[in-house]
Short mmCIF file of C-alpha atoms and ligand atoms in Angstrom, two decimals:
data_model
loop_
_atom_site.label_atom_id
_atom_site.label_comp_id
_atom_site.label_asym_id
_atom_site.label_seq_id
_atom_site.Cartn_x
_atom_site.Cartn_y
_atom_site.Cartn_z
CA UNK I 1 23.65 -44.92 24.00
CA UNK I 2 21.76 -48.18 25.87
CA UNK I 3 19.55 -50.21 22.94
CA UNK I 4 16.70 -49.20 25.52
CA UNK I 5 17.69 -44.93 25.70
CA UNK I 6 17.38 -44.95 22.23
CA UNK I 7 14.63 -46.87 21.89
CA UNK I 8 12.54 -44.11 24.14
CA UNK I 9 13.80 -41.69 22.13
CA UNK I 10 11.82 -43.77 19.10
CA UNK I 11 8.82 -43.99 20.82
CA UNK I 12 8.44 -40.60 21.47
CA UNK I 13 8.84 -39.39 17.82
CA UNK I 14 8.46 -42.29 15.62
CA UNK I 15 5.20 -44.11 14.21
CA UNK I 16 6.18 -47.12 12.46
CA UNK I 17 5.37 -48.86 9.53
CA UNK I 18 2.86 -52.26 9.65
CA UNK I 19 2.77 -52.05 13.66
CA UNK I 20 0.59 -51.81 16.48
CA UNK I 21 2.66 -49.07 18.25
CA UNK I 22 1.19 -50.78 21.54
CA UNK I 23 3.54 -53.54 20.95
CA UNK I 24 6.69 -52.00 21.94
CA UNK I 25 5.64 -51.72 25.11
CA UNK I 26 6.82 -55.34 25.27
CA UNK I 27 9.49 -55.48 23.03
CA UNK I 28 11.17 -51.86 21.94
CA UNK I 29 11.91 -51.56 18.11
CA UNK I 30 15.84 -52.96 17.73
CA UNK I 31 18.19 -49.96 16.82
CA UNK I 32 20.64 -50.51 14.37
CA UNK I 33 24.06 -49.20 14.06
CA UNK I 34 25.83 -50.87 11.35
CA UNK I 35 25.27 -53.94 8.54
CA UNK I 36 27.63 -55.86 7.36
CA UNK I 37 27.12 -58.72 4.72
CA UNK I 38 24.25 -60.49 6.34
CA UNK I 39 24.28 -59.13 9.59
CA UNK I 40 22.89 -55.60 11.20
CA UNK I 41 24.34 -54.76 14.47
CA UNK I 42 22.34 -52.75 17.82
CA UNK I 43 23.86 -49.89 19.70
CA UNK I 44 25.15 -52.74 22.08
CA UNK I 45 27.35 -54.03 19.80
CA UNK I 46 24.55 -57.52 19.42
CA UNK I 47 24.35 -59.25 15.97
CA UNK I 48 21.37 -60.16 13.98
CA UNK I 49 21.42 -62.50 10.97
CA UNK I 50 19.27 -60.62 8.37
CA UNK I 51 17.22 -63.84 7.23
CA UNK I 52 14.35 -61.70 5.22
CA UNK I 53 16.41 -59.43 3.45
CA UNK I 54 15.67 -56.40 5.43
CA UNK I 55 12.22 -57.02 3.90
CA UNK I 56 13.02 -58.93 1.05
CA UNK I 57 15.12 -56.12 -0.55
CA UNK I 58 18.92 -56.93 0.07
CA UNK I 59 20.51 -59.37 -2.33
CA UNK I 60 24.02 -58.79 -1.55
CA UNK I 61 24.40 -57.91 2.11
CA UNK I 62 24.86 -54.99 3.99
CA UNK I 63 27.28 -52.12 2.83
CA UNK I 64 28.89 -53.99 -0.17
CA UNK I 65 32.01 -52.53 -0.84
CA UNK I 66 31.36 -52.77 -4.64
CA UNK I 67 27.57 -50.77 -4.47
CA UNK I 68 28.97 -48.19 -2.36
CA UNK I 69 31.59 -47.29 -4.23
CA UNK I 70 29.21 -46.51 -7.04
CA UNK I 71 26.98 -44.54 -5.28
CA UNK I 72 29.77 -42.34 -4.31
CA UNK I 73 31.02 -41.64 -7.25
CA UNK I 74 27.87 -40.70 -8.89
CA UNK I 75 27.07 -38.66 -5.59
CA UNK I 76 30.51 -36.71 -6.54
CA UNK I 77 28.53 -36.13 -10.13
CA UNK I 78 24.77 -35.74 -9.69
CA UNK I 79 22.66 -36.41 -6.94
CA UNK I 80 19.21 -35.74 -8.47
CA UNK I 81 17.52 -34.10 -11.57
CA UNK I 82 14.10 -33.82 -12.90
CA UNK I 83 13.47 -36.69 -15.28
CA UNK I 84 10.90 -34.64 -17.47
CA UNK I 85 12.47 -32.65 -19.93
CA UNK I 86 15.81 -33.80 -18.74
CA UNK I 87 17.59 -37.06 -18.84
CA UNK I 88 20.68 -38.61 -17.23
CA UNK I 89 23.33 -41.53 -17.92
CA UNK I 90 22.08 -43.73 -14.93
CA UNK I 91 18.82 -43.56 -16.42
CA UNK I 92 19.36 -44.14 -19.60
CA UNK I 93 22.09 -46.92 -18.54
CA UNK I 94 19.47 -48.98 -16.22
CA UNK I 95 16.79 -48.28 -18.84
CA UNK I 96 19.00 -49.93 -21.84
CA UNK I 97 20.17 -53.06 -19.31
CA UNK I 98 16.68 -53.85 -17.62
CA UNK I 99 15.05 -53.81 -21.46
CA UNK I 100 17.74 -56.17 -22.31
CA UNK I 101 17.74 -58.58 -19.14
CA UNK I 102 13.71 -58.84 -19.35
CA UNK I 103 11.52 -60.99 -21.57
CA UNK I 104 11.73 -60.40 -24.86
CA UNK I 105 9.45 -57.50 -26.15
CA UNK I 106 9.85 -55.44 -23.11
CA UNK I 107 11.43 -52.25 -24.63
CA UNK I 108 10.25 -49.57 -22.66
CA UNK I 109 11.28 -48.67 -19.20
CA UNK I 110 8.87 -45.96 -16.84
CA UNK I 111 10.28 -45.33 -13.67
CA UNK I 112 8.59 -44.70 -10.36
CA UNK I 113 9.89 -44.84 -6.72
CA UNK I 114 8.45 -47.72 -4.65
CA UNK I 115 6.67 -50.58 -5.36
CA UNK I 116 2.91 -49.54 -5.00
CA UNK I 117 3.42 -46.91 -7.11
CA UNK I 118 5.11 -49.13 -9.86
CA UNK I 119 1.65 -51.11 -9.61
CA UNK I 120 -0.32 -47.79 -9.98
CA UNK I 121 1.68 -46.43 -13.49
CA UNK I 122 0.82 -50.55 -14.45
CA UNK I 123 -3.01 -50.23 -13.94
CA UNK I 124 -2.92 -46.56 -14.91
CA UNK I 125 -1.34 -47.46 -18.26
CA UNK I 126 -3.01 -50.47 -19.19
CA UNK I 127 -6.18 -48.23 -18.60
CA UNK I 128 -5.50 -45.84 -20.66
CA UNK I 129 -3.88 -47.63 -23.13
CA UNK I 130 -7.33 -49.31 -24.09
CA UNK I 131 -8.77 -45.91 -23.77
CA UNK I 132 -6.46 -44.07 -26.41
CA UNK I 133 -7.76 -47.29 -28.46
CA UNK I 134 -11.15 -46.49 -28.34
CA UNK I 135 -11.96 -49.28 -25.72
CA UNK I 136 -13.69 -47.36 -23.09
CA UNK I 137 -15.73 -49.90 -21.72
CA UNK I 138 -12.53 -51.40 -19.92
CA UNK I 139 -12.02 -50.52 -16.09
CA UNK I 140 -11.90 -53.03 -14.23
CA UNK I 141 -9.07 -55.52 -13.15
CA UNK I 142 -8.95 -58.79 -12.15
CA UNK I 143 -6.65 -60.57 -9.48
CA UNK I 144 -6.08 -63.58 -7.39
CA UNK I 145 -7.22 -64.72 -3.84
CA UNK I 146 -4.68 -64.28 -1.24
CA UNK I 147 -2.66 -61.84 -3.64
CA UNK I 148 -0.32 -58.45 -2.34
CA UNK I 149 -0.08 -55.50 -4.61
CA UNK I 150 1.43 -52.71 -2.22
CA UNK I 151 -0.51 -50.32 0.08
CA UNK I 152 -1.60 -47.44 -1.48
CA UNK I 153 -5.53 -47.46 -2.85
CA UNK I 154 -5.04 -48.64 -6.14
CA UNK I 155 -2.61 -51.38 -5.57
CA UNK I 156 -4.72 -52.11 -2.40
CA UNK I 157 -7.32 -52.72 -4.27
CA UNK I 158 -6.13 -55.03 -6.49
CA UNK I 159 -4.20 -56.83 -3.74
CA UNK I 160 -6.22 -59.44 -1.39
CA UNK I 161 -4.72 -59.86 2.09
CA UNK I 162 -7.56 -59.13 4.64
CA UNK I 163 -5.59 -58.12 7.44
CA UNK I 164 -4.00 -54.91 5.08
CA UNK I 165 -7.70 -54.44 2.73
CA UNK I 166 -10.68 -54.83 4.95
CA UNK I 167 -10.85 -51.90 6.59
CA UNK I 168 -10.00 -49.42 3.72
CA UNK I 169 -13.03 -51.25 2.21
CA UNK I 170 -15.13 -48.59 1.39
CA UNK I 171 -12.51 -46.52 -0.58
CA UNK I 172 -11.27 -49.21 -2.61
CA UNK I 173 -12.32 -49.64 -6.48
CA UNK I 174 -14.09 -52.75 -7.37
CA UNK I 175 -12.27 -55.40 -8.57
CA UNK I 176 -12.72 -59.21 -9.86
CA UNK I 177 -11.30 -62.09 -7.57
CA UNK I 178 -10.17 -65.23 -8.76
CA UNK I 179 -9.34 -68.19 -6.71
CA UNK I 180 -5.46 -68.35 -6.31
CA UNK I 181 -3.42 -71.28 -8.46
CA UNK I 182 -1.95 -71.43 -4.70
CA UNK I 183 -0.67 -75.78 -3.65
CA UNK I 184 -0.97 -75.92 -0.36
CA UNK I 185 -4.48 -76.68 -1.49
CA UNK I 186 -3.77 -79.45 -3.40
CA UNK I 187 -4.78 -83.17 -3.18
CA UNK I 188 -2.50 -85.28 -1.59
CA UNK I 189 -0.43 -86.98 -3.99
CA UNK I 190 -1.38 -84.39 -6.87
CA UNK I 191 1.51 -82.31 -8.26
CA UNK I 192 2.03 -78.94 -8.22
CA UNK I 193 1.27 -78.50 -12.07
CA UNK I 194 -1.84 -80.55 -12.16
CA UNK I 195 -2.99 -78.84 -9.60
CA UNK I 196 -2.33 -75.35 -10.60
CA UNK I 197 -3.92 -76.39 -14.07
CA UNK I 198 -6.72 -77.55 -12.78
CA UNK I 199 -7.53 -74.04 -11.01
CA UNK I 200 -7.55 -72.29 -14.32
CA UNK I 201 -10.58 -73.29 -15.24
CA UNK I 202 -11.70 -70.38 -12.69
CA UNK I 203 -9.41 -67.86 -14.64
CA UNK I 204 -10.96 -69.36 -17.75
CA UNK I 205 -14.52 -68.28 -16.84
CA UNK I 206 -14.00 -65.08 -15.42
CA UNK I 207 -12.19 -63.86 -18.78
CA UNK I 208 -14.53 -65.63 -20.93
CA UNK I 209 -17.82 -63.40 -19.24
CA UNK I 210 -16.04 -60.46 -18.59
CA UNK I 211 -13.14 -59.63 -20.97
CA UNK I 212 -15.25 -56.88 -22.33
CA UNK I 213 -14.57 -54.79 -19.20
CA UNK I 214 -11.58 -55.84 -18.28
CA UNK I 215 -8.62 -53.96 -18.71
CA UNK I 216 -5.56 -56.48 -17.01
CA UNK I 217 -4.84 -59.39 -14.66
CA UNK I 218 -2.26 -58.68 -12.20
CA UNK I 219 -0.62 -61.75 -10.97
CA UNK I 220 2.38 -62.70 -8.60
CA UNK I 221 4.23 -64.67 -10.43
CA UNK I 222 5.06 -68.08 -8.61
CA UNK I 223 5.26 -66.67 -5.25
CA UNK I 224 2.52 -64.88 -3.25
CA UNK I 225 5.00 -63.40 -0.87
CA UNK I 226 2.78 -61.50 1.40
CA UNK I 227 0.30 -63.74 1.07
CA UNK I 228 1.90 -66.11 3.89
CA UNK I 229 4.69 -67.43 0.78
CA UNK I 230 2.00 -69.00 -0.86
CA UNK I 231 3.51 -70.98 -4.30
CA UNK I 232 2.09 -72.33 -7.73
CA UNK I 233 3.83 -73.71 -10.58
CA UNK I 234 4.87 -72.18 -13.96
CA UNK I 235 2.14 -73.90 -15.76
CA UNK I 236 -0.73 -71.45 -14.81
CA UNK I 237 1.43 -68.39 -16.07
CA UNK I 238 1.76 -69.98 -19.14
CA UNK I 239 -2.09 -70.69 -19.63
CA UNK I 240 -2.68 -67.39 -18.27
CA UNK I 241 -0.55 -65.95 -21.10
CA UNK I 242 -2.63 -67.45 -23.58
CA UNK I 243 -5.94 -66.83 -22.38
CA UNK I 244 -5.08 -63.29 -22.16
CA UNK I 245 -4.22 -63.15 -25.48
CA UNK I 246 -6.94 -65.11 -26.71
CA UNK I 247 -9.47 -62.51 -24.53
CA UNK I 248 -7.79 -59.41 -25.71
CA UNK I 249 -6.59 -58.51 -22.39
CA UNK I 250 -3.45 -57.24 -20.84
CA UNK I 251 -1.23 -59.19 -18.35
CA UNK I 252 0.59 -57.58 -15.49
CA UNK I 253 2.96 -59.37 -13.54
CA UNK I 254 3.80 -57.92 -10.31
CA UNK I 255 7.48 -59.05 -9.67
CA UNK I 256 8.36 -56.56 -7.28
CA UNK I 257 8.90 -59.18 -4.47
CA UNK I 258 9.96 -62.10 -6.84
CA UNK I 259 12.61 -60.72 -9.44
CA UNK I 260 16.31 -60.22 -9.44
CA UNK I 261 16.91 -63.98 -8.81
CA UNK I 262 14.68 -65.08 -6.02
CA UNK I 263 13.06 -67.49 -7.53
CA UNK I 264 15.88 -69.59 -9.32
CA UNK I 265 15.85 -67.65 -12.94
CA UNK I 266 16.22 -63.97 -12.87
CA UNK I 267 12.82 -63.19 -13.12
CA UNK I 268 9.99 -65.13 -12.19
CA UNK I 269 8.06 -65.16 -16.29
CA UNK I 270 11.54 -66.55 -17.20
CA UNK I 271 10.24 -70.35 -15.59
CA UNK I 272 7.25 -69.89 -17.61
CA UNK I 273 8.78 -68.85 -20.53
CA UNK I 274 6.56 -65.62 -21.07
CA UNK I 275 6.76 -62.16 -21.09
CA UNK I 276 4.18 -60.16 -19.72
CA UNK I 277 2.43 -56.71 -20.83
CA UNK I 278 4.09 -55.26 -17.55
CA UNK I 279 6.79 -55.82 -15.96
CA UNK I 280 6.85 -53.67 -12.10
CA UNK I 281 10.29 -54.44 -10.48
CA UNK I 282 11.45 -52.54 -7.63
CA UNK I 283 12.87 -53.95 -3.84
CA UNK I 284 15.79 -55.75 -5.27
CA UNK I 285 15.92 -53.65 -7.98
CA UNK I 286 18.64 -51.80 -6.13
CA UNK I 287 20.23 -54.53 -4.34
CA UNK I 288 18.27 -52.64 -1.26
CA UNK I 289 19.63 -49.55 -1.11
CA UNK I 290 17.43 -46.48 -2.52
CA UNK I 291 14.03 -46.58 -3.25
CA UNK I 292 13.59 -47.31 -7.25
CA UNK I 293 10.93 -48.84 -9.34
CA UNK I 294 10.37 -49.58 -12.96
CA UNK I 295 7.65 -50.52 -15.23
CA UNK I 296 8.46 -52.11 -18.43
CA UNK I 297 6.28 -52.74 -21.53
CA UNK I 298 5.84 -52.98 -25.01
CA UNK I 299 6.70 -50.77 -27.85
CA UNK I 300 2.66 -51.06 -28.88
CA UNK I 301 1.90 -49.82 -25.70
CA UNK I 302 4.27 -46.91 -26.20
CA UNK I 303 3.02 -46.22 -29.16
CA UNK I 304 -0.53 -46.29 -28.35
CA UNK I 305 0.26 -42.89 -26.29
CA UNK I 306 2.34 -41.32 -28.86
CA UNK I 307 0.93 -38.36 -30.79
CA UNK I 308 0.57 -34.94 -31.28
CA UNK I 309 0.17 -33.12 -27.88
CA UNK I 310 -3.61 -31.90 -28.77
CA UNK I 311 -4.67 -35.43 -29.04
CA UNK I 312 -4.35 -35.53 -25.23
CA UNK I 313 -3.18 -39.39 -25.36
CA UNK I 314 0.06 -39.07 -23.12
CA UNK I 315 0.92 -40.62 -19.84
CA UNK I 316 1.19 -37.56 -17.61
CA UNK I 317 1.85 -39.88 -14.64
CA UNK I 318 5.05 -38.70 -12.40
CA UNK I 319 6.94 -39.07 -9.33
CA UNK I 320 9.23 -36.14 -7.78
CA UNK I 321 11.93 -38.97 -7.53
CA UNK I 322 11.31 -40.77 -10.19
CA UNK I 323 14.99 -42.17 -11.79
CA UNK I 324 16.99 -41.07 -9.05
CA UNK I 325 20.40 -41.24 -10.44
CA UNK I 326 22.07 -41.92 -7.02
CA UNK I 327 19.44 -44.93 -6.96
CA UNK I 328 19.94 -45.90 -11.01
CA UNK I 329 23.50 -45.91 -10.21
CA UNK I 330 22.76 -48.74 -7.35
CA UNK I 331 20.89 -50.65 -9.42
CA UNK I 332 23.49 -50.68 -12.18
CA UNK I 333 25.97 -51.65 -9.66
CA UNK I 334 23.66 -54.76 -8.19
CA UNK I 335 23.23 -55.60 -11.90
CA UNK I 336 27.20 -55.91 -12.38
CA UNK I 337 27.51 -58.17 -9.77
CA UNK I 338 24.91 -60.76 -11.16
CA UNK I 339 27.13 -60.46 -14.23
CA UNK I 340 30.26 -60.65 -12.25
CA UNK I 341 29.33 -63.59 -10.05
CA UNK I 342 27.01 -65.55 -11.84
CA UNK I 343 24.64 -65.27 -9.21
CA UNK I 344 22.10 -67.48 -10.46
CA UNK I 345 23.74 -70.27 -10.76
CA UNK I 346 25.24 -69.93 -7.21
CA UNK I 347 21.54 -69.48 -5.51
CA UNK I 348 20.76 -72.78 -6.75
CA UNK I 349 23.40 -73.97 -4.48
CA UNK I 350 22.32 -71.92 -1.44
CA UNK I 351 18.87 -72.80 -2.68
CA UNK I 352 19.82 -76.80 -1.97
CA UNK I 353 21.40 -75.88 1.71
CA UNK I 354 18.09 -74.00 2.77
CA UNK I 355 16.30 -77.40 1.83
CA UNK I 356 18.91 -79.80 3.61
CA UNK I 357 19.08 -77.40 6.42
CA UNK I 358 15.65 -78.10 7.00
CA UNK I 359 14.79 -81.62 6.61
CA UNK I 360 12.76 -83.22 8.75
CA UNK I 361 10.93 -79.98 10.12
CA UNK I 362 7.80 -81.44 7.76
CA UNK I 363 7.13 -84.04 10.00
CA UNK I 364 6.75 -81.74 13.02
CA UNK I 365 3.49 -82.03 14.65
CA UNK I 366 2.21 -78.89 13.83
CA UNK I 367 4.07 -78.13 10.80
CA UNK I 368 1.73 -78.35 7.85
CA UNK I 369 4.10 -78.14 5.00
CA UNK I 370 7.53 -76.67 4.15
CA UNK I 371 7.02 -75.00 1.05
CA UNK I 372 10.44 -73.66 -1.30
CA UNK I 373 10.38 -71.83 -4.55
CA UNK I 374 14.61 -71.06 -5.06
CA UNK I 375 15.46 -68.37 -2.18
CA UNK I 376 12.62 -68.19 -0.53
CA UNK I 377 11.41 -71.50 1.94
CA UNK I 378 8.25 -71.12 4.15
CA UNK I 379 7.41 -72.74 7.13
CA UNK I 380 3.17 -73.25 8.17
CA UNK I 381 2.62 -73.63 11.70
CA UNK I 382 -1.45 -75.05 12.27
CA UNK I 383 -2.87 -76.11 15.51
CA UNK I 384 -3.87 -79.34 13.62
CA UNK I 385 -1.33 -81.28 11.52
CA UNK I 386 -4.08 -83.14 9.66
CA UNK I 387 -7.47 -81.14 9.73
CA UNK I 388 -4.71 -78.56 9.15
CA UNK I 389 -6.80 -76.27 11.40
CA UNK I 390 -4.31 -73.05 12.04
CA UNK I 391 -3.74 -71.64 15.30
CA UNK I 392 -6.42 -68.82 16.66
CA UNK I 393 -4.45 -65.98 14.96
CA UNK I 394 -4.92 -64.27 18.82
CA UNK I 395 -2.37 -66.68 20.20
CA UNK I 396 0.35 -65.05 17.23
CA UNK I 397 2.29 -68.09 17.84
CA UNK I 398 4.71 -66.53 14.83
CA UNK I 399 5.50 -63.63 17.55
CA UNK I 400 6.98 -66.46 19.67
CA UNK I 401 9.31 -67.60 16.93
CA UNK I 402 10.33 -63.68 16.20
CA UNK I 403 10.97 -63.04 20.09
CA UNK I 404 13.18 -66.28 20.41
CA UNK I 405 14.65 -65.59 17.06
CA UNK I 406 16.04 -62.16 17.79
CA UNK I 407 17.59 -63.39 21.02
CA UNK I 408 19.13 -66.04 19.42
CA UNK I 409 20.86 -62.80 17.01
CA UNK I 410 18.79 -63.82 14.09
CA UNK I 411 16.12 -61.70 12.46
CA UNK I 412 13.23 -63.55 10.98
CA UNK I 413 9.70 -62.09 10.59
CA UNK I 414 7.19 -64.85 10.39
CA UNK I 415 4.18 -63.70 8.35
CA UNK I 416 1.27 -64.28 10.49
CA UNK I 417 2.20 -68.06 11.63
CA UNK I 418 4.20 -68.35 8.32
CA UNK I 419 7.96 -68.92 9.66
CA UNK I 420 10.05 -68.49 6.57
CA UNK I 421 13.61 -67.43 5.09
CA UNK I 422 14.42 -65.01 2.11
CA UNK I 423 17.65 -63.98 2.67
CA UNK I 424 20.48 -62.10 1.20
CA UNK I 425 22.40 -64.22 -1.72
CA UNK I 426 25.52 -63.38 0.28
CA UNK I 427 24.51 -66.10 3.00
CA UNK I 428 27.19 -68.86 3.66
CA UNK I 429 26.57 -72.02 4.30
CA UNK I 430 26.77 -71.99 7.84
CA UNK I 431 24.88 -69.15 8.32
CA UNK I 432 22.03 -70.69 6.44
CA UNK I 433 22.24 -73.65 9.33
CA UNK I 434 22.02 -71.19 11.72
CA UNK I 435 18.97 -69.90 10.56
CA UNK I 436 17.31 -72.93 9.94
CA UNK I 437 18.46 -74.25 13.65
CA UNK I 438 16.98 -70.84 15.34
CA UNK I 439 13.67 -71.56 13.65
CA UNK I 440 13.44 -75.03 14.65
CA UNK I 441 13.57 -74.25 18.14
CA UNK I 442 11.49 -70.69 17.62
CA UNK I 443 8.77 -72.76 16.48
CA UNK I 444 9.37 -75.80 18.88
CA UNK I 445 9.01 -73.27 21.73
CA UNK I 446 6.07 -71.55 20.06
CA UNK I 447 4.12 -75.09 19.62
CA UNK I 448 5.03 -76.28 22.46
CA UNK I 449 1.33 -76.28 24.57
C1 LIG S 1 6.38 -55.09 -1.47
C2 LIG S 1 5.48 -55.35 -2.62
C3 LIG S 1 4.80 -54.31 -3.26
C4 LIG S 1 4.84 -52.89 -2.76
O1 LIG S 1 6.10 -52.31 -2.81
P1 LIG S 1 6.42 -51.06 -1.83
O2 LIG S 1 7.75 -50.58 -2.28
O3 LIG S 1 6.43 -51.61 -0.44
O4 LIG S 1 5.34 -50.07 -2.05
C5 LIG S 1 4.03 -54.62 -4.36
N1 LIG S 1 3.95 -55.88 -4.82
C6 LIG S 1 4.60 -56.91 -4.24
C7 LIG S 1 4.47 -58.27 -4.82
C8 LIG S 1 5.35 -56.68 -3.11
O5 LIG S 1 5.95 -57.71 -2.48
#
């Protein structure tokens, strides 16, 4: 079947995620047949570099041999059980190796089965947990400008990207916004940790008048992915660490898009040296290949929820799929590899070709800044280089690069007019050029009048 036959048969059924359906009028949805390592090939045999991770969950390409021989041995074994009353190796397994990979005091592992959801048992439980204490006065959470904390209400609502929030509005709680630690605001000439610093003093504040009430602050940690790839430096995590501390207030750190090596340490806190309340993982969790999540917190957290059932303090929070073994056993399986190929140490590598690979494309005309943060380099296309006035978002100048990309066989997804690359740790060398060289003349093309 013709890319375009199946394509109709899409449209006819299908309504798909983060799209104006309209839009495929111009350009069908790209069926996919097979993936391989890096690539994903159409039903005309046409092959696509996956640059973003098949949104940003991949880490080691398509159909590795070694993740799918796991999965089908546990599927041989047990495909799916309740996880309340019952209990299962791959649980217990991923449970025992997350605890033991995280920061240190992390001991308890709560699964879920996406990301928002993993934010929702993180606000749920921090709520409650000052509850059981006594401290009923906290409810509200606070959260950075320009932030991304999944779609679903609560996460929404705690997440700050206009396009995905404004219209859902209305049904969203109330929560405080701080202005984001985020260096493409910088002065010129002024680092990326004096400047992040410098915009704690708004943190600062907002704790110091309202810690009473408040029950968390949910940050990104380094990365605002989302949010256009936005970056800060260690140094405010570290002050944020403190401060929450000092205020008596929990801190959640939202590493769904940033963990399992992305950022050049395992996890994000790592570069900060802290370790959080919560933990939410999830995306790479599974190397990208079942839907998974995982909260991880403290034993006094735990604890503050354990008691006699009449005491009413538990967590009665669930998912149907919560700890999928078939999708514990992936995980497991991505986690042997990092130990098997000392992954982290080889992204710094691929880390340093993504830079060389795109030297130069800062002094474009209307490139603002090329931004990196270990596996994950941004591009920021503006209609003026030094007012650094962006393009009328109507023009969606990023579409341009997308179209050109995906003829050229390479799949990037520029956020907004955000051109950037996050892709699977299995990239080679040349492949990395390759991306890089498609983008240059994506966004050449899409600047060009
Ligand atoms: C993707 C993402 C989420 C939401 O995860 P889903 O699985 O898409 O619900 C939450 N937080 C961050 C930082 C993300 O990037």
């Amino acid at each position: 079947m013709s890319n375009l036959a199946f394509a109709q048969r899409d449209l006819a059924v299908l309504w798909h995620p983060c799209t104006q359906m309209k839009d495929h009028e111009a350009l069908p949805p790209v069926p996919i047949r097979r993936g391989q390592g890096v690539w994903l090939e159409d039903f005309e045999g046409k092959r696509y570099l996956d640059a973003i991770s098949s949104w940003w969950v991949n880490l080691f390409g398509h159909a590795h041999p070694y993740i799918n021989d796991a999965i089908k041995a546990q599927l041989e074994q047990l495909e799916h059980v309740i996880l309340a009353g019952f209990s299962h190796e791959p649980a217990v397994r991923l449970a025992e190796r997350l605890t033991h990979l995280a920061p240190p005091s992390l001991s308890r592992c709560f699964y879920a089965d996406n990301g928002s959801s993993a934010v929702e048992v993180a606000l749920k439980m921090s709520y409650h947990y000052w509850r059981n204490l006594g401290k009923t006065r906290k409810t509200r959470f606070v959260t950075l400008e320009n932030s991304y904390h999944g779609e679903t209400l609560g996460a929404l609502a705690v997440g700050d990207v206009a396009l995905y929030k404004e219209t859902y509005a209305p049904l969203l709680m109330d929560v405080i916004t701080v202005p984001s630690p985020d260096c493409f605001h910088r002065e010129k000439g002024e680092s990326w940790a004096d400047y992040s610093a410098r915009r704690f003093s708004d943190m600062e504040k907002t704790l110091a008048a309202h810690s009473e009430e408040v029950c968390a602050v949910i940050v990104e940690p380094l990365v605002q992915c989302a949010g256009s790839m936005r970056m800060y430096d260690p140094v405010y995590l570290k002050l944020l660490r403190e401060a929450c501390d000092r205020y008596g207030v929990h801190l959640i750190a939202d590493e769904i898009a940033v963990g399992f090596g992305r950022t050049g340490s395992l996890f994000a806190c790592e570069q900060a040296g802290i370790t959080p309340d919560f933990l939410c993982l999830s995306k790479g969790l599974t190397g990208g290949y079942l839907p998974l999540s995982a909260v991880l917190t403290r034993e006094t957290v735990y604890q503050a929820f354990y008691g006699d059932y009449a005491t009413l303090k538990a967590f009665l929070h669930s998912h149907s799929y919560t700890g999928n073994p078939l999708a514990c056993t992936a995980a497991l399986a991505s986690l042997d590899l990092f130990e098997r190929d000392d992954v982290i140490a080889r992204n710094r590598i691929l880390a340093r070709e993504m830079a060389d690979a795109t030297t130069g494309l800062a002094d474009h005309p209307h490139v603002a800044e090329v931004r990196q943060t270990g596996m994950i380099l941004a591009v920021e296309l503006v209609e003026d280089k030094n007012t650094r006035q962006p393009y009328p978002w109507q023009e969606r100048r990023g579409r341009q690069v997308y179209r050109h990309a995906l003829s050229r066989g390479v799949l990037l997804r520029p956020l907004g007019d955000v051109v950037y690359f996050m892709p699977p740790y299995v990239i080679a060398p040349e492949q990395i050029r390759l991306m890089a060289d498609v983008a240059r003349e994506g966004i050449a093309l899409a600047t060009a009048d």
